[in-house]
Short mmCIF file of C-alpha atoms in Angstrom, two decimals:
data_model
loop_
_atom_site.label_atom_id
_atom_site.label_comp_id
_atom_site.label_asym_id
_atom_site.label_seq_id
_atom_site.Cartn_x
_atom_site.Cartn_y
_atom_site.Cartn_z
CA MET O 1 -25.03 1.53 57.11
CA GLU O 2 -21.74 -0.30 56.64
CA TYR O 3 -21.56 -3.80 55.15
CA SER O 4 -19.14 -6.69 55.40
CA TYR O 5 -18.71 -10.12 53.87
CA LEU O 6 -20.04 -12.90 56.10
CA GLY O 7 -16.90 -14.88 56.83
CA LYS O 8 -15.29 -16.39 53.76
CA SER O 9 -18.54 -16.23 51.79
CA GLY O 10 -19.34 -13.70 49.11
CA LEU O 11 -22.49 -12.65 50.99
CA LYS O 12 -22.59 -9.04 52.15
CA VAL O 13 -24.46 -8.27 55.36
CA SER O 14 -25.00 -5.13 57.42
CA ARG O 15 -22.63 -4.51 60.36
CA LEU O 16 -25.67 -4.72 62.64
CA CYS O 17 -27.86 -7.83 62.72
CA LEU O 18 -31.51 -7.45 63.72
CA GLY O 19 -32.35 -10.00 66.39
CA THR O 20 -36.02 -10.95 66.56
CA MET O 21 -36.24 -12.99 69.76
CA ASN O 22 -38.54 -10.41 71.40
CA PHE O 23 -41.06 -10.48 68.56
CA GLY O 24 -44.28 -12.02 69.86
CA PRO O 25 -43.67 -12.55 73.57
CA GLU O 26 -42.43 -8.98 74.28
CA THR O 27 -43.15 -6.99 71.12
CA GLU O 28 -46.59 -7.04 69.53
CA GLU O 29 -46.78 -8.05 65.89
CA LYS O 30 -47.70 -4.59 64.61
CA ASP O 31 -44.73 -3.09 66.46
CA ALA O 32 -42.45 -5.86 65.20
CA PHE O 33 -43.53 -4.97 61.66
CA LYS O 34 -42.60 -1.32 62.29
CA ILE O 35 -39.19 -2.32 63.67
CA MET O 36 -38.42 -4.55 60.68
CA ASP O 37 -39.53 -1.87 58.22
CA ALA O 38 -37.40 0.75 59.98
CA ALA O 39 -34.39 -1.58 60.08
CA LEU O 40 -34.69 -2.28 56.37
CA ASP O 41 -35.09 1.42 55.59
CA ALA O 42 -31.93 2.14 57.62
CA GLY O 43 -29.93 -0.40 55.60
CA ILE O 44 -29.99 -3.38 58.00
CA ASN O 45 -30.38 -6.34 55.66
CA PHE O 46 -29.33 -9.09 58.12
CA PHE O 47 -32.17 -10.57 60.23
CA ASP O 48 -31.67 -13.38 62.74
CA THR O 49 -34.28 -15.67 64.27
CA ALA O 50 -34.68 -19.28 65.46
CA ASN O 51 -37.37 -21.91 65.24
CA VAL O 52 -37.71 -22.00 69.06
CA TYR O 53 -38.28 -18.25 69.49
CA GLY O 54 -41.68 -17.44 70.95
CA HIS O 55 -41.13 -18.71 74.50
CA ASP O 56 -44.04 -21.07 75.33
CA ARG O 57 -45.37 -20.69 71.79
CA LYS O 58 -42.36 -21.88 69.85
CA GLY O 59 -42.36 -20.86 66.21
CA TRP O 60 -44.33 -17.67 66.92
CA THR O 61 -41.47 -15.34 65.96
CA GLU O 62 -40.90 -17.08 62.62
CA GLU O 63 -44.64 -16.78 61.93
CA ILE O 64 -44.52 -13.02 62.54
CA ILE O 65 -41.60 -12.63 60.15
CA GLY O 66 -43.45 -14.72 57.56
CA ARG O 67 -46.51 -12.47 57.75
CA TRP O 68 -44.26 -9.43 57.42
CA PHE O 69 -42.71 -10.89 54.27
CA GLN O 70 -46.18 -11.43 52.83
CA GLN O 71 -46.81 -7.68 52.83
CA GLY O 72 -44.60 -7.59 49.75
CA GLY O 73 -42.69 -4.51 48.71
CA GLY O 74 -39.52 -6.51 48.17
CA ARG O 75 -39.23 -7.28 51.88
CA ARG O 76 -38.15 -10.90 51.42
CA GLU O 77 -35.83 -10.09 48.52
CA LYS O 78 -33.96 -7.43 50.54
CA VAL O 79 -33.36 -9.54 53.65
CA VAL O 80 -30.50 -11.93 54.38
CA LEU O 81 -32.46 -14.28 56.61
CA ALA O 82 -30.89 -16.50 59.27
CA THR O 83 -32.69 -19.05 61.42
CA LYS O 84 -31.59 -21.93 63.63
CA VAL O 85 -32.24 -25.58 64.41
CA TYR O 86 -31.51 -27.72 67.48
CA GLY O 87 -34.14 -27.10 70.14
CA ASP O 88 -37.16 -29.21 70.99
CA MET O 89 -40.16 -27.92 69.01
CA LYS O 90 -42.54 -30.32 70.80
CA ASN O 91 -43.74 -31.68 67.49
CA GLU O 92 -46.05 -34.62 68.17
CA HIS O 93 -44.85 -36.36 65.00
CA ASP O 94 -41.23 -36.53 66.22
CA GLY O 95 -42.03 -39.38 68.61
CA PRO O 96 -38.85 -40.82 70.15
CA ASN O 97 -36.83 -38.34 68.06
CA ALA O 98 -38.39 -35.37 69.85
CA GLY O 99 -36.13 -33.23 72.01
CA SER O 100 -33.05 -31.20 71.23
CA GLY O 101 -30.56 -32.41 68.68
CA LEU O 102 -29.22 -32.32 65.15
CA SER O 103 -30.00 -35.62 63.45
CA ALA O 104 -30.54 -35.61 59.69
CA TYR O 105 -34.11 -36.72 60.43
CA LYS O 106 -34.70 -33.70 62.64
CA ILE O 107 -32.91 -31.12 60.46
CA ARG O 108 -34.93 -31.93 57.32
CA ARG O 109 -38.27 -31.80 59.14
CA HIS O 110 -37.52 -28.73 61.19
CA LEU O 111 -36.17 -26.84 58.18
CA ASP O 112 -39.37 -27.58 56.26
CA ALA O 113 -41.42 -26.37 59.23
CA SER O 114 -39.37 -23.16 59.55
CA LEU O 115 -39.77 -22.39 55.85
CA LYS O 116 -43.53 -22.87 56.16
CA ARG O 117 -43.75 -20.49 59.13
CA LEU O 118 -41.48 -17.97 57.42
CA GLN O 119 -43.53 -18.23 54.21
CA THR O 120 -40.42 -18.54 52.05
CA ASP O 121 -38.78 -21.30 50.05
CA HIS O 122 -35.27 -20.78 51.38
CA VAL O 123 -33.10 -19.15 54.04
CA GLU O 124 -29.75 -17.59 53.37
CA LEU O 125 -28.13 -18.83 56.60
CA TYR O 126 -29.13 -21.97 58.50
CA GLN O 127 -27.44 -22.25 61.89
CA MET O 128 -26.91 -25.09 64.33
CA HIS O 129 -28.11 -23.54 67.59
CA HIS O 130 -25.81 -25.76 69.67
CA ILE O 131 -23.37 -28.62 69.24
CA ASP O 132 -24.83 -32.14 69.26
CA ARG O 133 -22.18 -34.53 70.56
CA ASN O 134 -24.20 -37.58 69.51
CA VAL O 135 -24.10 -36.85 65.79
CA SER O 136 -21.14 -37.38 63.46
CA TRP O 137 -19.96 -34.77 60.98
CA ASP O 138 -20.57 -37.31 58.20
CA GLU O 139 -24.27 -37.18 59.08
CA LEU O 140 -24.36 -33.41 59.57
CA TRP O 141 -22.49 -32.41 56.43
CA GLY O 142 -24.45 -35.01 54.47
CA VAL O 143 -27.80 -33.47 55.36
CA PHE O 144 -26.55 -29.89 55.02
CA GLU O 145 -25.13 -30.63 51.57
CA SER O 146 -28.54 -31.98 50.55
CA VAL O 147 -30.52 -28.91 51.71
CA VAL O 148 -28.00 -26.63 49.99
CA ASP O 149 -28.25 -28.70 46.79
CA ARG O 150 -32.07 -28.45 46.97
CA GLY O 151 -31.84 -24.65 47.20
CA GLN O 152 -33.48 -24.47 50.63
CA VAL O 153 -30.33 -23.07 52.26
CA ASP O 154 -27.44 -20.99 50.91
CA TYR O 155 -24.95 -21.13 53.79
CA ILE O 156 -24.42 -23.03 57.04
CA GLY O 157 -23.49 -21.45 60.36
CA SER O 158 -22.95 -22.56 63.94
CA SER O 159 -23.85 -21.11 67.32
CA ASN O 160 -22.41 -21.73 70.78
CA PHE O 161 -19.57 -23.88 69.40
CA ALA O 162 -16.19 -24.26 71.06
CA GLY O 163 -13.08 -23.39 69.08
CA TRP O 164 -12.20 -27.05 68.58
CA HIS O 165 -15.73 -27.81 67.34
CA ILE O 166 -15.23 -25.19 64.63
CA ALA O 167 -11.84 -26.63 63.70
CA VAL O 168 -13.15 -30.19 63.39
CA ALA O 169 -16.22 -29.04 61.44
CA GLN O 170 -14.09 -27.19 58.90
CA ALA O 171 -11.62 -30.03 58.50
CA GLU O 172 -14.46 -32.50 57.85
CA ALA O 173 -16.11 -30.12 55.38
CA LYS O 174 -12.84 -29.62 53.51
CA ALA O 175 -12.42 -33.38 53.19
CA ARG O 176 -15.84 -33.49 51.50
CA ARG O 177 -15.03 -30.46 49.28
CA PHE O 178 -17.86 -28.58 50.96
CA LEU O 179 -17.74 -24.91 51.97
CA GLY O 180 -18.45 -25.69 55.62
CA LEU O 181 -19.31 -23.05 58.19
CA VAL O 182 -19.34 -19.38 57.24
CA SER O 183 -20.30 -18.01 60.66
CA GLU O 184 -20.36 -18.64 64.40
CA GLN O 185 -22.95 -16.96 66.61
CA HIS O 186 -21.43 -16.62 70.06
CA LEU O 187 -21.85 -14.94 73.44
CA TYR O 188 -19.47 -11.97 73.45
CA ASN O 189 -19.57 -8.64 75.24
CA LEU O 190 -17.41 -6.40 77.43
CA ASN O 191 -18.31 -8.38 80.53
CA GLU O 192 -18.00 -11.85 78.96
CA ARG O 193 -14.82 -12.13 76.93
CA SER O 194 -13.95 -15.83 77.12
CA ALA O 195 -14.53 -16.09 73.36
CA GLU O 196 -11.19 -14.31 72.93
CA LEU O 197 -9.36 -17.41 74.20
CA GLU O 198 -10.13 -19.75 71.31
CA VAL O 199 -13.40 -19.06 69.47
CA LEU O 200 -12.50 -15.70 67.95
CA PRO O 201 -8.98 -16.80 66.89
CA ALA O 202 -10.39 -20.03 65.41
CA ALA O 203 -13.04 -18.08 63.50
CA GLN O 204 -10.45 -15.69 62.08
CA GLU O 205 -8.08 -18.48 61.09
CA LEU O 206 -10.76 -20.64 59.47
CA GLY O 207 -12.79 -17.96 57.73
CA LEU O 208 -15.92 -17.62 59.88
CA GLY O 209 -17.65 -14.34 60.58
CA VAL O 210 -18.58 -14.00 64.25
CA ILE O 211 -22.09 -12.82 65.12
CA PRO O 212 -22.08 -11.92 68.83
CA TRP O 213 -25.29 -12.49 70.75
CA SER O 214 -26.10 -10.58 73.94
CA PRO O 215 -23.59 -7.81 73.14
CA LEU O 216 -25.15 -5.76 75.96
CA ALA O 217 -25.00 -8.66 78.42
CA GLY O 218 -28.77 -8.85 78.76
CA GLY O 219 -29.05 -5.13 79.50
CA LEU O 220 -26.20 -5.05 82.02
CA LEU O 221 -24.25 -2.75 79.69
CA GLY O 222 -27.27 -0.62 78.79
CA ARG O 223 -27.78 3.01 79.68
CA ASN O 224 -30.39 2.23 82.36
CA ALA O 225 -28.62 -0.57 84.19
CA LEU O 226 -27.43 1.45 87.19
CA ALA O 227 -30.73 3.30 87.47
CA GLY O 228 -32.53 -0.01 87.65
CA THR O 229 -35.09 0.87 84.99
CA GLY O 230 -33.55 -1.60 82.57
CA SER O 231 -33.61 -4.48 85.06
CA ARG O 232 -36.67 -6.67 84.61
CA SER O 233 -35.88 -9.45 87.08
CA ALA O 234 -34.33 -10.11 90.46
CA ARG O 235 -31.47 -11.93 88.69
CA ALA O 236 -30.78 -8.88 86.50
CA LYS O 237 -30.69 -6.60 89.55
CA GLU O 238 -28.36 -9.03 91.30
CA LYS O 239 -25.95 -8.93 88.35
CA VAL O 240 -25.94 -5.14 88.46
CA GLU O 241 -24.94 -5.21 92.14
CA GLN O 242 -22.25 -7.81 91.47
CA ASN O 243 -20.75 -5.59 88.76
CA ARG O 244 -21.58 -2.15 90.20
CA ALA O 245 -17.96 -0.95 90.52
CA LYS O 246 -17.23 -1.74 86.86
CA LEU O 247 -20.54 -0.29 85.68
CA GLU O 248 -19.94 2.99 87.53
CA GLN O 249 -16.52 3.34 85.86
CA PHE O 250 -18.10 2.47 82.52
CA ALA O 251 -20.84 5.07 82.99
CA ALA O 252 -18.24 7.73 83.86
CA LEU O 253 -16.20 6.94 80.73
CA SER O 254 -19.34 7.04 78.59
CA ARG O 255 -20.23 10.48 79.97
CA GLU O 256 -16.69 11.65 79.24
CA LEU O 257 -17.07 10.49 75.63
CA GLY O 258 -20.54 11.98 75.31
CA GLU O 259 -22.09 8.62 74.38
CA LYS O 260 -24.54 6.23 76.02
CA GLU O 261 -23.23 3.02 77.53
CA ASP O 262 -25.03 0.75 75.06
CA VAL O 263 -23.55 2.62 72.09
CA ILE O 264 -20.03 2.24 73.49
CA ALA O 265 -20.59 -1.44 74.33
CA LEU O 266 -21.83 -2.24 70.82
CA ALA O 267 -19.06 -0.22 69.17
CA TRP O 268 -16.50 -2.12 71.25
CA VAL O 269 -17.84 -5.49 70.09
CA LEU O 270 -17.89 -4.29 66.50
CA SER O 271 -14.25 -3.18 66.73
CA HIS O 272 -12.95 -6.76 66.99
CA PRO O 273 -11.62 -7.89 63.57
CA ALA O 274 -13.33 -11.29 63.85
CA VAL O 275 -16.77 -9.76 64.34
CA THR O 276 -19.09 -9.32 61.36
CA ALA O 277 -22.18 -7.98 63.12
CA PRO O 278 -23.46 -7.97 66.70
CA ILE O 279 -27.10 -8.90 67.18
CA ILE O 280 -29.27 -6.06 68.40
CA GLY O 281 -32.62 -7.12 69.84
CA PRO O 282 -34.79 -4.01 70.08
CA ARG O 283 -38.15 -4.32 71.81
CA THR O 284 -39.20 -0.87 70.58
CA LEU O 285 -38.63 1.37 67.57
CA GLU O 286 -36.76 3.83 69.81
CA GLN O 287 -34.25 1.17 70.84
CA LEU O 288 -33.60 0.37 67.19
CA GLU O 289 -33.06 4.04 66.32
CA ASP O 290 -30.53 4.40 69.15
CA ALA O 291 -28.47 1.50 67.80
CA LEU O 292 -28.36 2.61 64.16
CA ARG O 293 -25.42 4.97 64.56
CA VAL O 294 -23.20 2.40 66.28
CA PRO O 295 -21.21 1.52 63.10
CA GLU O 296 -20.23 5.20 62.84
CA VAL O 297 -18.70 5.24 66.34
CA LYS O 298 -14.98 4.48 66.15
CA LEU O 299 -13.21 3.97 69.46
CA SER O 300 -9.65 5.25 69.82
CA GLU O 301 -6.82 3.10 71.14
CA ASP O 302 -6.90 5.10 74.38
CA VAL O 303 -10.61 4.39 74.86
CA LEU O 304 -10.11 0.69 74.05
CA ALA O 305 -7.33 0.56 76.64
CA LYS O 306 -9.58 2.16 79.28
CA LEU O 307 -12.37 -0.29 78.52
CA ASN O 308 -9.88 -3.14 78.84
CA GLU O 309 -8.95 -1.87 82.31
CA ILE O 310 -12.58 -1.70 83.40
CA PHE O 311 -13.58 -5.03 81.84
CA PRO O 312 -10.38 -7.11 81.68
CA GLY O 313 -10.41 -10.04 79.32
CA PRO O 314 -8.16 -13.11 79.23
CA GLY O 315 -5.37 -10.90 77.90
CA LYS O 316 -3.94 -13.47 75.49
CA PRO O 317 -5.42 -16.19 73.29
CA ALA O 318 -4.98 -19.85 74.12
CA PRO O 319 -2.60 -21.40 74.94
CA GLU O 320 -0.59 -18.34 76.00
CA ALA O 321 -3.41 -17.31 78.36
CA TYR O 322 -2.77 -20.35 80.53
CA ALA O 323 0.72 -21.52 79.58
CA TRP O 324 4.22 -20.05 79.63
#
């Protein structure tokens, strides 16, 4: 496994991040334990979750991870753990402050609840799952400074932020002499490249490591997309039909290279200099094993050019992409 610093921090994380969103609703606890053990054995030390994961039973995924930690064997000590806050946890004690958001009131309570479910006293990376336009950066950095000072959190990250949100956040943090954001978790894959306009350049300029979510576009870029066996919904099948011409070209290129589509798609995401680690979300041990060799796959300039022809991006960053 290869490792990289997470943004401007001194924290080293694996070049693949284990996403846990499927644990509970789609992957039974005993199988989730096997996946986490196998990931750790393979050198993946970066695990990502969120307080809302668990579908109708929010918090379920964090509970599973907490029980896995309690098996001991240095599991907690070896993991760089990331979780998130923003969503509505339907906590009856929140009263009028229930719902999605990032108030200091909410962050303190929801962090305490996450730590309890995770059965740990701290997380290495605490991420804002979305921007909250109703909360000032004075309030946000004030509460994040306090949880860092208390030792409950080491680093702060963002998710689903615009480039200008990142810029403002870092400027406000600098004014307070606070480290600010070290990472941005963002939608980025071959078929969805809008992050190249502003988010990826902003992250590079301001020292954030980018953690792409949905690097396989919800299975669209997986090896079974065209066959239909990877499509679990009518919407997924519709997306395959909408993108069939591109997917057929992609499948042909993958065959030419002797690799599966998902391996190529993940290797492409990992090749961007702003990217620290894409999130892989295996539902089975086999899916994890298939992804483990991705950091070893280096795509040539010719292959990158062919992929760019099949899945064209914006071409240039902002403002050149839409100005003279």
